[in-house]
XYZ file of C-alpha atoms in Angstrom:
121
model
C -1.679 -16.621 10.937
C -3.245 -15.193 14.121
C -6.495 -13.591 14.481
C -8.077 -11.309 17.341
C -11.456 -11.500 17.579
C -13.694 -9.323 19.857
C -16.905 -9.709 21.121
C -18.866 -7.936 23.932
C -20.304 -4.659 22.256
C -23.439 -3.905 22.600
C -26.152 -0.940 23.645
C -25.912 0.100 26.957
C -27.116 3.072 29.105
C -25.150 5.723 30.521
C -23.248 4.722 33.765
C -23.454 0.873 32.914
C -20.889 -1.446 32.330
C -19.303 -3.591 30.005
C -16.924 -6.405 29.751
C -15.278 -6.637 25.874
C -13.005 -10.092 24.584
C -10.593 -10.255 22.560
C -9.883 -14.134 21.865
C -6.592 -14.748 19.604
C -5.801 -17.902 17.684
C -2.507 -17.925 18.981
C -0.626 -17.737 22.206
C -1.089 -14.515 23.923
C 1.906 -15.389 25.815
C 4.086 -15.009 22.546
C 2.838 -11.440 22.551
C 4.528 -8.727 24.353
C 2.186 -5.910 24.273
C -1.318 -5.680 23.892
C -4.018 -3.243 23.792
C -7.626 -1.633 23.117
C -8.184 0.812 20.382
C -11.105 2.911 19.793
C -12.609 4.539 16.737
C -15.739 7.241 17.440
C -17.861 8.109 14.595
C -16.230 10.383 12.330
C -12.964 10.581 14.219
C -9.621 8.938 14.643
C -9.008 5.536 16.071
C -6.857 5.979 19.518
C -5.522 3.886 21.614
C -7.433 3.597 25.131
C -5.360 0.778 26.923
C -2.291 -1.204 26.666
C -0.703 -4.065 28.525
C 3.025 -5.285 28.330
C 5.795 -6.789 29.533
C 5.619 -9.790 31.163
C 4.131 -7.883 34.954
C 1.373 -6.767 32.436
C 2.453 -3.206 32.901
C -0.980 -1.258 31.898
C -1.679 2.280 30.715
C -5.092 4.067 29.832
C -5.629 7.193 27.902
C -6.638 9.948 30.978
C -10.383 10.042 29.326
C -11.006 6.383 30.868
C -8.522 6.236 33.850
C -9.952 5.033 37.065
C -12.987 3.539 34.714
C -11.520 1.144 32.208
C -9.237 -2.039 33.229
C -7.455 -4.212 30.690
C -6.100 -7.733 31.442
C -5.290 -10.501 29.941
C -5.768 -14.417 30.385
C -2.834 -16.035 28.965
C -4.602 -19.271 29.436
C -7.293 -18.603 27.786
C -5.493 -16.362 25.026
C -8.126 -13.507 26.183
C -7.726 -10.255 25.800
C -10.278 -8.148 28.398
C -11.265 -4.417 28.341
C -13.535 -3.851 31.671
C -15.516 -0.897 31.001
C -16.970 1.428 34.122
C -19.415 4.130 34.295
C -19.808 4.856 30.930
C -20.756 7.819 29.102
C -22.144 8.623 25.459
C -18.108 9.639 25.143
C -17.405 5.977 24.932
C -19.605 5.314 21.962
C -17.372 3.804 19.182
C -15.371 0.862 17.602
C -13.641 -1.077 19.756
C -10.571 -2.838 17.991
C -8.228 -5.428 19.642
C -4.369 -5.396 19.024
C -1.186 -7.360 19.449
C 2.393 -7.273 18.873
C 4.978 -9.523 19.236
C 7.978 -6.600 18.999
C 9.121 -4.988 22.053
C 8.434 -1.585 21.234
C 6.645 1.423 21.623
C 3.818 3.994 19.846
C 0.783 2.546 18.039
C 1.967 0.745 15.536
C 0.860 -3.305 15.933
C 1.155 -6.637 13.757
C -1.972 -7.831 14.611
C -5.585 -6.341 14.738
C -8.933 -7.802 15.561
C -12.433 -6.377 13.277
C -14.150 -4.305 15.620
C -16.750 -4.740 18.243
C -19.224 -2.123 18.493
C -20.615 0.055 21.761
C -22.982 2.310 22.212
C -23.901 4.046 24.982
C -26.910 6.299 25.144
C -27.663 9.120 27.794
């Protein structure tokens, strides 16, 4: 059974940074596509940023292109979500996902609980 786990959430001020984890039981390396979800209060959970492919091919929603940077560390079966210059926009749930299928769209096997940011103005 594999489980994401993220960590890293946390209050911050406007134009600060943050670094969130996602650290999987399993090989990362068995997953094909990865990627950061997030949920604001009272809205939808989106997807943010992905990773894929094995040249970690990356893609960010436009709201946090040329801010946010995801990467991963097979070695350490880490999933990373470098987060730039934030704004109270970026306050939400941050979720973790994985999928070992080679496809597209948002639909994942695996998902991590949640890691919570806030950013205040």
């Amino acid at each position: 059974q594999v489980r994401l786990v993220e960590s890293g959430g946390r209050l911050v001020q406007a134009g600060g940074s943050l670094r969130l984890s996602c650290a999987a039981s399993g090989r990362i390396f068995d997953f094909y596509r990865m990627a950061w979800f997030r949920q604001p209060p009272g809205k939808e959970r989106v997807r943010v940023a992905g990773i894929y492919g094995a040249d970690n091919s990356a893609y960010y929603t436009d709201s946090v292109k040329g801010r946010f940077t995801i990467s991963r560390d097979n070695a350490k079966n880490t999933l990373y979500l470098q987060m730039n210059r934030l704004t109270p926009e970026d306050t939400a749930v941050y979720y973790c996902a994985a999928d070992s299928k080679v496809r597209a769209g948002t639909v994942y096997d695996y998902w991590g609980q949640g890691t919570q940011v806030t950013v205040s103005s």
